[in-house]
PDB file of C-alpha atoms in Angstrom:
ATOM      1  CA  MET K   1      87.939  28.910 -30.620  1.00  0.00           C
ATOM      2  CA  ALA K   2      91.777  28.834 -30.774  1.00  0.00           C
ATOM      3  CA  THR K   3      93.230  31.898 -28.995  1.00  0.00           C
ATOM      4  CA  ILE K   4      95.715  34.133 -30.809  1.00  0.00           C
ATOM      5  CA  GLY K   5      98.643  35.407 -28.693  1.00  0.00           C
ATOM      6  CA  LEU K   6      99.720  38.625 -29.558  1.00  0.00           C
ATOM      7  CA  ILE K   7     103.004  40.347 -28.285  1.00  0.00           C
ATOM      8  CA  GLY K   8     102.433  43.939 -29.127  1.00  0.00           C
ATOM      9  CA  GLY K   9     103.099  47.368 -28.185  1.00  0.00           C
ATOM     10  CA  MET K  10     106.084  47.908 -30.718  1.00  0.00           C
ATOM     11  CA  SER K  11     104.323  50.306 -31.334  1.00  0.00           C
ATOM     12  CA  TRP K  12     100.793  50.285 -29.919  1.00  0.00           C
ATOM     13  CA  GLU K  13      99.756  52.356 -32.922  1.00  0.00           C
ATOM     14  CA  SER K  14     100.373  49.304 -35.307  1.00  0.00           C
ATOM     15  CA  THR K  15      99.134  46.762 -32.612  1.00  0.00           C
ATOM     16  CA  ALA K  16      95.787  48.381 -32.684  1.00  0.00           C
ATOM     17  CA  VAL K  17      95.651  47.649 -36.260  1.00  0.00           C
ATOM     18  CA  TYR K  18      96.281  44.211 -35.608  1.00  0.00           C
ATOM     19  CA  TYR K  19      93.601  44.103 -33.070  1.00  0.00           C
ATOM     20  CA  ARG K  20      91.028  45.763 -35.404  1.00  0.00           C
ATOM     21  CA  LEU K  21      91.901  43.324 -38.437  1.00  0.00           C
ATOM     22  CA  LEU K  22      91.759  40.459 -36.283  1.00  0.00           C
ATOM     23  CA  ASN K  23      88.040  41.250 -35.410  1.00  0.00           C
ATOM     24  CA  GLU K  24      87.209  42.250 -38.850  1.00  0.00           C
ATOM     25  CA  GLY K  25      88.559  39.055 -40.445  1.00  0.00           C
ATOM     26  CA  VAL K  26      86.764  36.978 -37.883  1.00  0.00           C
ATOM     27  CA  ARG K  27      83.058  38.925 -38.415  1.00  0.00           C
ATOM     28  CA  ALA K  28      83.760  38.694 -42.383  1.00  0.00           C
ATOM     29  CA  ARG K  29      84.305  34.947 -41.994  1.00  0.00           C
ATOM     30  CA  SER K  30      81.847  33.823 -39.174  1.00  0.00           C
ATOM     31  CA  GLY K  31      79.305  36.701 -39.352  1.00  0.00           C
ATOM     32  CA  GLY K  32      77.034  38.003 -36.698  1.00  0.00           C
ATOM     33  CA  LEU K  33      78.602  39.062 -33.506  1.00  0.00           C
ATOM     34  CA  HIS K  34      81.617  37.017 -33.588  1.00  0.00           C
ATOM     35  CA  SER K  35      84.954  38.384 -33.009  1.00  0.00           C
ATOM     36  CA  ALA K  36      88.417  37.256 -32.289  1.00  0.00           C
ATOM     37  CA  ASP K  37      89.584  35.287 -29.466  1.00  0.00           C
ATOM     38  CA  VAL K  38      92.761  36.991 -28.486  1.00  0.00           C
ATOM     39  CA  LEU K  39      95.231  37.607 -25.565  1.00  0.00           C
ATOM     40  CA  LEU K  40      97.418  40.473 -26.018  1.00  0.00           C
ATOM     41  CA  HIS K  41     100.450  41.543 -24.102  1.00  0.00           C
ATOM     42  CA  SER K  42     101.368  45.001 -24.868  1.00  0.00           C
ATOM     43  CA  VAL K  43     104.970  45.985 -23.729  1.00  0.00           C
ATOM     44  CA  ASP K  44     106.173  49.332 -22.844  1.00  0.00           C
ATOM     45  CA  PHE K  45     108.177  50.196 -26.151  1.00  0.00           C
ATOM     46  CA  ALA K  46     110.604  53.021 -24.825  1.00  0.00           C
ATOM     47  CA  PRO K  47     112.773  50.783 -23.030  1.00  0.00           C
ATOM     48  CA  ILE K  48     112.565  48.354 -26.029  1.00  0.00           C
ATOM     49  CA  ALA K  49     113.613  51.194 -28.366  1.00  0.00           C
ATOM     50  CA  GLU K  50     116.413  52.008 -26.299  1.00  0.00           C
ATOM     51  CA  MET K  51     117.524  48.539 -26.488  1.00  0.00           C
ATOM     52  CA  GLN K  52     117.376  48.502 -30.077  1.00  0.00           C
ATOM     53  CA  ALA K  53     119.288  51.816 -30.420  1.00  0.00           C
ATOM     54  CA  GLY K  54     121.806  50.502 -28.118  1.00  0.00           C
ATOM     55  CA  GLY K  55     122.283  47.057 -29.892  1.00  0.00           C
ATOM     56  CA  ASP K  56     121.168  45.466 -26.696  1.00  0.00           C
ATOM     57  CA  TRP K  57     119.337  42.525 -28.644  1.00  0.00           C
ATOM     58  CA  ALA K  58     119.757  40.057 -25.886  1.00  0.00           C
ATOM     59  CA  ALA K  59     118.018  42.258 -23.183  1.00  0.00           C
ATOM     60  CA  ALA K  60     115.282  42.822 -25.896  1.00  0.00           C
ATOM     61  CA  GLY K  61     115.062  39.059 -26.518  1.00  0.00           C
ATOM     62  CA  ALA K  62     114.591  38.239 -22.917  1.00  0.00           C
ATOM     63  CA  ALA K  63     111.829  40.657 -22.542  1.00  0.00           C
ATOM     64  CA  LEU K  64     109.862  39.210 -25.466  1.00  0.00           C
ATOM     65  CA  ALA K  65     110.654  35.721 -24.352  1.00  0.00           C
ATOM     66  CA  ALA K  66     109.088  36.614 -20.861  1.00  0.00           C
ATOM     67  CA  SER K  67     106.074  37.982 -22.986  1.00  0.00           C
ATOM     68  CA  ALA K  68     105.520  34.964 -24.775  1.00  0.00           C
ATOM     69  CA  ARG K  69     105.591  32.937 -21.521  1.00  0.00           C
ATOM     70  CA  ARG K  70     102.979  35.144 -20.030  1.00  0.00           C
ATOM     71  CA  LEU K  71     100.730  34.263 -23.234  1.00  0.00           C
ATOM     72  CA  GLN K  72     101.249  30.600 -22.882  1.00  0.00           C
ATOM     73  CA  ALA K  73     100.427  30.552 -19.256  1.00  0.00           C
ATOM     74  CA  GLY K  74      97.379  32.508 -20.112  1.00  0.00           C
ATOM     75  CA  GLY K  75      96.076  29.947 -22.850  1.00  0.00           C
ATOM     76  CA  ALA K  76      97.272  31.221 -26.163  1.00  0.00           C
ATOM     77  CA  SER K  77      97.238  28.751 -29.028  1.00  0.00           C
ATOM     78  CA  CYS K  78      99.975  30.334 -31.196  1.00  0.00           C
ATOM     79  CA  LEU K  79     102.127  33.439 -31.192  1.00  0.00           C
ATOM     80  CA  VAL K  80     102.270  36.411 -33.340  1.00  0.00           C
ATOM     81  CA  LEU K  81     104.793  39.153 -32.815  1.00  0.00           C
ATOM     82  CA  CYS K  82     103.287  42.350 -34.011  1.00  0.00           C
ATOM     83  CA  THR K  83     106.405  43.878 -35.325  1.00  0.00           C
ATOM     84  CA  ASN K  84     109.035  43.044 -38.074  1.00  0.00           C
ATOM     85  CA  THR K  85     112.147  44.630 -36.393  1.00  0.00           C
ATOM     86  CA  MET K  86     111.742  42.441 -33.280  1.00  0.00           C
ATOM     87  CA  HIS K  87     111.862  39.393 -35.452  1.00  0.00           C
ATOM     88  CA  LYS K  88     115.515  39.637 -35.138  1.00  0.00           C
ATOM     89  CA  VAL K  89     114.968  37.970 -31.694  1.00  0.00           C
ATOM     90  CA  ALA K  90     112.613  35.370 -32.883  1.00  0.00           C
ATOM     91  CA  ASP K  91     114.679  32.465 -31.804  1.00  0.00           C
ATOM     92  CA  ARG K  92     114.502  33.779 -28.084  1.00  0.00           C
ATOM     93  CA  ILE K  93     110.760  33.689 -28.432  1.00  0.00           C
ATOM     94  CA  THR K  94     110.473  30.215 -29.941  1.00  0.00           C
ATOM     95  CA  GLU K  95     113.005  28.838 -27.243  1.00  0.00           C
ATOM     96  CA  ALA K  96     110.646  30.119 -24.543  1.00  0.00           C
ATOM     97  CA  THR K  97     107.536  28.282 -25.339  1.00  0.00           C
ATOM     98  CA  ASN K  98     106.207  25.210 -27.227  1.00  0.00           C
ATOM     99  CA  LEU K  99     103.579  27.318 -29.012  1.00  0.00           C
ATOM    100  CA  PRO K 100     103.606  27.647 -32.731  1.00  0.00           C
ATOM    101  CA  PHE K 101     105.079  30.950 -33.777  1.00  0.00           C
ATOM    102  CA  LEU K 102     104.127  32.615 -37.198  1.00  0.00           C
ATOM    103  CA  HIS K 103     107.073  34.411 -38.521  1.00  0.00           C
ATOM    104  CA  LEU K 104     106.425  37.347 -40.344  1.00  0.00           C
ATOM    105  CA  ALA K 105     109.092  37.144 -42.909  1.00  0.00           C
ATOM    106  CA  ASP K 106     107.809  33.847 -44.000  1.00  0.00           C
ATOM    107  CA  VAL K 107     104.465  34.964 -44.236  1.00  0.00           C
ATOM    108  CA  THR K 108     105.394  37.747 -46.272  1.00  0.00           C
ATOM    109  CA  ALA K 109     107.928  35.787 -48.637  1.00  0.00           C
ATOM    110  CA  ARG K 110     105.072  33.122 -49.535  1.00  0.00           C
ATOM    111  CA  ALA K 111     102.814  36.220 -50.247  1.00  0.00           C
ATOM    112  CA  VAL K 112     105.425  37.660 -52.523  1.00  0.00           C
ATOM    113  CA  LYS K 113     106.195  34.686 -54.296  1.00  0.00           C
ATOM    114  CA  ALA K 114     102.689  34.073 -54.877  1.00  0.00           C
ATOM    115  CA  ALA K 115     102.106  37.233 -56.403  1.00  0.00           C
ATOM    116  CA  GLY K 116     105.008  36.792 -58.789  1.00  0.00           C
ATOM    117  CA  SER K 117     107.197  39.558 -57.427  1.00  0.00           C
ATOM    118  CA  LYS K 118     110.978  38.952 -57.465  1.00  0.00           C
ATOM    119  CA  ARG K 119     112.561  42.055 -56.595  1.00  0.00           C
ATOM    120  CA  PRO K 120     110.350  43.813 -54.038  1.00  0.00           C
ATOM    121  CA  LEU K 121     111.568  46.970 -52.507  1.00  0.00           C
ATOM    122  CA  LEU K 122     111.909  46.569 -48.583  1.00  0.00           C
ATOM    123  CA  LEU K 123     110.682  49.766 -46.507  1.00  0.00           C
ATOM    124  CA  ALA K 124     111.315  49.289 -42.884  1.00  0.00           C
ATOM    125  CA  THR K 125     113.411  50.158 -40.043  1.00  0.00           C
ATOM    126  CA  ARG K 126     117.049  50.544 -40.442  1.00  0.00           C
ATOM    127  CA  PHE K 127     117.666  47.356 -38.428  1.00  0.00           C
ATOM    128  CA  THR K 128     115.280  45.507 -40.732  1.00  0.00           C
ATOM    129  CA  MET K 129     116.642  46.909 -43.897  1.00  0.00           C
ATOM    130  CA  GLU K 130     120.407  46.584 -43.248  1.00  0.00           C
ATOM    131  CA  GLN K 131     120.699  43.556 -40.989  1.00  0.00           C
ATOM    132  CA  GLY K 132     120.505  40.088 -42.291  1.00  0.00           C
ATOM    133  CA  PHE K 133     118.092  38.558 -40.111  1.00  0.00           C
ATOM    134  CA  TYR K 134     114.860  39.520 -42.412  1.00  0.00           C
ATOM    135  CA  ARG K 135     116.300  39.820 -45.715  1.00  0.00           C
ATOM    136  CA  ASP K 136     117.941  36.352 -45.520  1.00  0.00           C
ATOM    137  CA  ARG K 137     114.813  34.880 -44.303  1.00  0.00           C
ATOM    138  CA  LEU K 138     112.982  36.208 -47.424  1.00  0.00           C
ATOM    139  CA  LYS K 139     116.124  34.950 -49.625  1.00  0.00           C
ATOM    140  CA  ALA K 140     115.576  31.526 -48.397  1.00  0.00           C
ATOM    141  CA  PHE K 141     112.359  31.658 -50.260  1.00  0.00           C
ATOM    142  CA  GLY K 142     113.852  33.037 -53.175  1.00  0.00           C
ATOM    143  CA  VAL K 143     112.744  36.690 -52.489  1.00  0.00           C
ATOM    144  CA  GLU K 144     115.709  39.200 -53.414  1.00  0.00           C
ATOM    145  CA  ALA K 145     114.353  42.154 -51.588  1.00  0.00           C
ATOM    146  CA  LEU K 146     116.062  45.563 -52.525  1.00  0.00           C
ATOM    147  CA  VAL K 147     116.626  48.236 -49.955  1.00  0.00           C
ATOM    148  CA  PRO K 148     116.452  52.142 -50.518  1.00  0.00           C
ATOM    149  CA  GLN K 149     119.611  53.871 -50.812  1.00  0.00           C
ATOM    150  CA  ALA K 150     121.494  55.134 -47.662  1.00  0.00           C
ATOM    151  CA  PRO K 151     119.940  58.564 -47.482  1.00  0.00           C
ATOM    152  CA  GLU K 152     116.593  57.154 -48.052  1.00  0.00           C
ATOM    153  CA  ARG K 153     116.844  54.391 -45.453  1.00  0.00           C
ATOM    154  CA  ASP K 154     117.644  57.373 -42.750  1.00  0.00           C
ATOM    155  CA  GLU K 155     114.458  59.081 -43.850  1.00  0.00           C
ATOM    156  CA  VAL K 156     112.455  56.025 -43.678  1.00  0.00           C
ATOM    157  CA  HIS K 157     113.729  55.010 -40.489  1.00  0.00           C
ATOM    158  CA  ARG K 158     113.281  58.540 -38.919  1.00  0.00           C
ATOM    159  CA  ILE K 159     109.763  58.843 -40.052  1.00  0.00           C
ATOM    160  CA  ILE K 160     108.923  55.467 -38.584  1.00  0.00           C
ATOM    161  CA  TYR K 161     110.248  56.343 -34.885  1.00  0.00           C
ATOM    162  CA  GLU K 162     109.800  60.194 -34.964  1.00  0.00           C
ATOM    163  CA  GLU K 163     106.101  60.108 -36.494  1.00  0.00           C
ATOM    164  CA  LEU K 164     104.284  56.937 -37.232  1.00  0.00           C
ATOM    165  CA  CYS K 165     104.957  55.272 -33.860  1.00  0.00           C
ATOM    166  CA  ARG K 166     103.879  58.507 -32.169  1.00  0.00           C
ATOM    167  CA  GLY K 167     100.669  58.535 -34.135  1.00  0.00           C
ATOM    168  CA  ARG K 168     101.737  61.305 -36.610  1.00  0.00           C
ATOM    169  CA  ILE K 169     100.556  60.650 -40.082  1.00  0.00           C
ATOM    170  CA  GLU K 170     102.357  63.597 -42.495  1.00  0.00           C
ATOM    171  CA  PRO K 171     101.436  64.116 -45.985  1.00  0.00           C
ATOM    172  CA  ALA K 172     105.010  65.235 -46.843  1.00  0.00           C
ATOM    173  CA  SER K 173     106.121  61.832 -45.279  1.00  0.00           C
ATOM    174  CA  LYS K 174     103.841  59.998 -47.594  1.00  0.00           C
ATOM    175  CA  ALA K 175     105.057  61.795 -50.456  1.00  0.00           C
ATOM    176  CA  ARG K 176     108.612  61.047 -49.505  1.00  0.00           C
ATOM    177  CA  TYR K 177     107.979  57.386 -49.266  1.00  0.00           C
ATOM    178  CA  LEU K 178     106.210  57.210 -52.453  1.00  0.00           C
ATOM    179  CA  ALA K 179     108.949  58.973 -54.234  1.00  0.00           C
ATOM    180  CA  ILE K 180     111.551  56.349 -52.976  1.00  0.00           C
ATOM    181  CA  VAL K 181     109.257  53.599 -54.405  1.00  0.00           C
ATOM    182  CA  GLU K 182     108.858  55.435 -57.510  1.00  0.00           C
ATOM    183  CA  ARG K 183     112.724  55.699 -57.989  1.00  0.00           C
ATOM    184  CA  ALA K 184     113.542  52.220 -57.076  1.00  0.00           C
ATOM    185  CA  VAL K 185     110.885  51.014 -59.586  1.00  0.00           C
ATOM    186  CA  ARG K 186     112.343  53.242 -62.234  1.00  0.00           C
ATOM    187  CA  GLU K 187     115.987  52.900 -61.664  1.00  0.00           C
ATOM    188  CA  GLU K 188     116.366  49.408 -60.025  1.00  0.00           C
ATOM    189  CA  ALA K 189     113.290  47.507 -61.588  1.00  0.00           C
ATOM    190  CA  ALA K 190     111.697  47.023 -58.227  1.00  0.00           C
ATOM    191  CA  ASP K 191     108.403  44.682 -58.871  1.00  0.00           C
ATOM    192  CA  GLY K 192     106.783  45.174 -55.479  1.00  0.00           C
ATOM    193  CA  VAL K 193     106.989  47.021 -52.361  1.00  0.00           C
ATOM    194  CA  ILE K 194     107.084  45.316 -48.766  1.00  0.00           C
ATOM    195  CA  LEU K 195     105.661  47.463 -46.053  1.00  0.00           C
ATOM    196  CA  GLY K 196     108.255  45.792 -43.737  1.00  0.00           C
ATOM    197  CA  CYS K 197     107.339  47.756 -40.746  1.00  0.00           C
ATOM    198  CA  THR K 198     104.007  47.172 -39.082  1.00  0.00           C
ATOM    199  CA  GLU K 199     103.488  51.121 -38.899  1.00  0.00           C
ATOM    200  CA  ILE K 200     104.061  51.791 -42.513  1.00  0.00           C
ATOM    201  CA  GLY K 201     100.540  50.694 -43.604  1.00  0.00           C
ATOM    202  CA  LEU K 202      99.329  53.782 -41.639  1.00  0.00           C
ATOM    203  CA  LEU K 203     100.937  55.982 -44.179  1.00  0.00           C
ATOM    204  CA  ILE K 204     100.792  54.170 -47.732  1.00  0.00           C
ATOM    205  CA  GLY K 205      99.003  51.066 -49.028  1.00  0.00           C
ATOM    206  CA  GLN K 206      97.713  49.279 -52.027  1.00  0.00           C
ATOM    207  CA  GLY K 207      96.616  51.361 -54.870  1.00  0.00           C
ATOM    208  CA  VAL K 208      98.975  54.192 -54.418  1.00  0.00           C
ATOM    209  CA  CYS K 209     102.125  52.634 -55.948  1.00  0.00           C
ATOM    210  CA  ALA K 210     102.553  51.385 -59.554  1.00  0.00           C
ATOM    211  CA  VAL K 211     103.661  48.029 -58.288  1.00  0.00           C
ATOM    212  CA  PRO K 212     101.835  45.482 -55.821  1.00  0.00           C
ATOM    213  CA  VAL K 213     102.196  46.525 -52.115  1.00  0.00           C
ATOM    214  CA  PHE K 214     102.658  43.838 -49.485  1.00  0.00           C
ATOM    215  CA  ASP K 215     101.243  45.140 -46.317  1.00  0.00           C
ATOM    216  CA  THR K 216     102.999  42.840 -43.591  1.00  0.00           C
ATOM    217  CA  THR K 217     100.209  43.739 -40.871  1.00  0.00           C
ATOM    218  CA  ALA K 218      97.424  42.479 -43.160  1.00  0.00           C
ATOM    219  CA  LEU K 219      99.329  39.265 -44.259  1.00  0.00           C
ATOM    220  CA  HIS K 220     100.243  38.426 -40.808  1.00  0.00           C
ATOM    221  CA  VAL K 221      96.674  38.652 -39.465  1.00  0.00           C
ATOM    222  CA  ALA K 222      95.318  36.662 -42.612  1.00  0.00           C
ATOM    223  CA  ALA K 223      97.897  33.950 -41.760  1.00  0.00           C
ATOM    224  CA  ALA K 224      96.999  33.908 -37.950  1.00  0.00           C
ATOM    225  CA  LEU K 225      93.254  33.508 -38.832  1.00  0.00           C
ATOM    226  CA  ASP K 226      94.133  30.715 -41.283  1.00  0.00           C
ATOM    227  CA  PHE K 227      96.071  28.828 -38.766  1.00  0.00           C
ATOM    228  CA  THR K 228      93.714  29.055 -35.964  1.00  0.00           C
ATOM    229  CA  ALA K 229      91.022  27.970 -38.235  1.00  0.00           C
ATOM    230  CA  GLU K 230      92.846  24.957 -39.086  1.00  0.00           C
ATOM    231  CA  LEU K 231      93.514  24.261 -35.340  1.00  0.00           C
ATOM    232  CA  GLU K 232      89.893  24.342 -34.810  1.00  0.00           C
ATOM    233  CA  ARG K 233      88.926  22.264 -37.756  1.00  0.00           C
ATOM    234  CA  ALA K 234      91.604  19.433 -36.493  1.00  0.00           C
ATOM    235  CA  ALA K 235      89.923  19.915 -33.075  1.00  0.00           C
ATOM    236  CA  ALA K 236      86.509  19.457 -34.261  1.00  0.00           C
TER     237      ALA K 236
END
């Protein structure tokens, strides 16, 4: 089997979901006792979060590039970065190895386009909502992502770092996220919602919103399974 290399730990709460979904996906596809062939390097999130807050993206990129090299040395066939925000330093990762890198914004954009959504609301960390590295990547696929209003962005960001990344799932925060989505649908004609932080799927999901929900964690996992299946077919 091809080996999926996971750069995780940012936070481990969502990395655990990646691991579960990968194994569930392999079992659904192959049956029996089959499970995913995975290498995981899970970093300590605290120093990475400090680098994010301090704007030291060069140091953060160097840390994840080192993680990528460890996974390549361990025999990974491709790289999956288990966080939307840290795709800001995706170039540092792709420069560090010659492994295929499954960019989460590309995976998400293709799913949004396939669903016919043109103006999805992007819920994510402040970095992902406000900086261009992610939204510009979506735009290259023709996806014009909306973002919440400034006070809403503050609340979305706070809930991610103070609650979801710490394993706290609060009903009041779920209600707040849903209210933000409902306002964007009503006032800005949002026609979808991108869960642009891998922890947000712990709080809301498909069926709780009036528009399609694009769970980036689930989309990334499906793309990784498709990619490694293609590698295996080519090697057969």
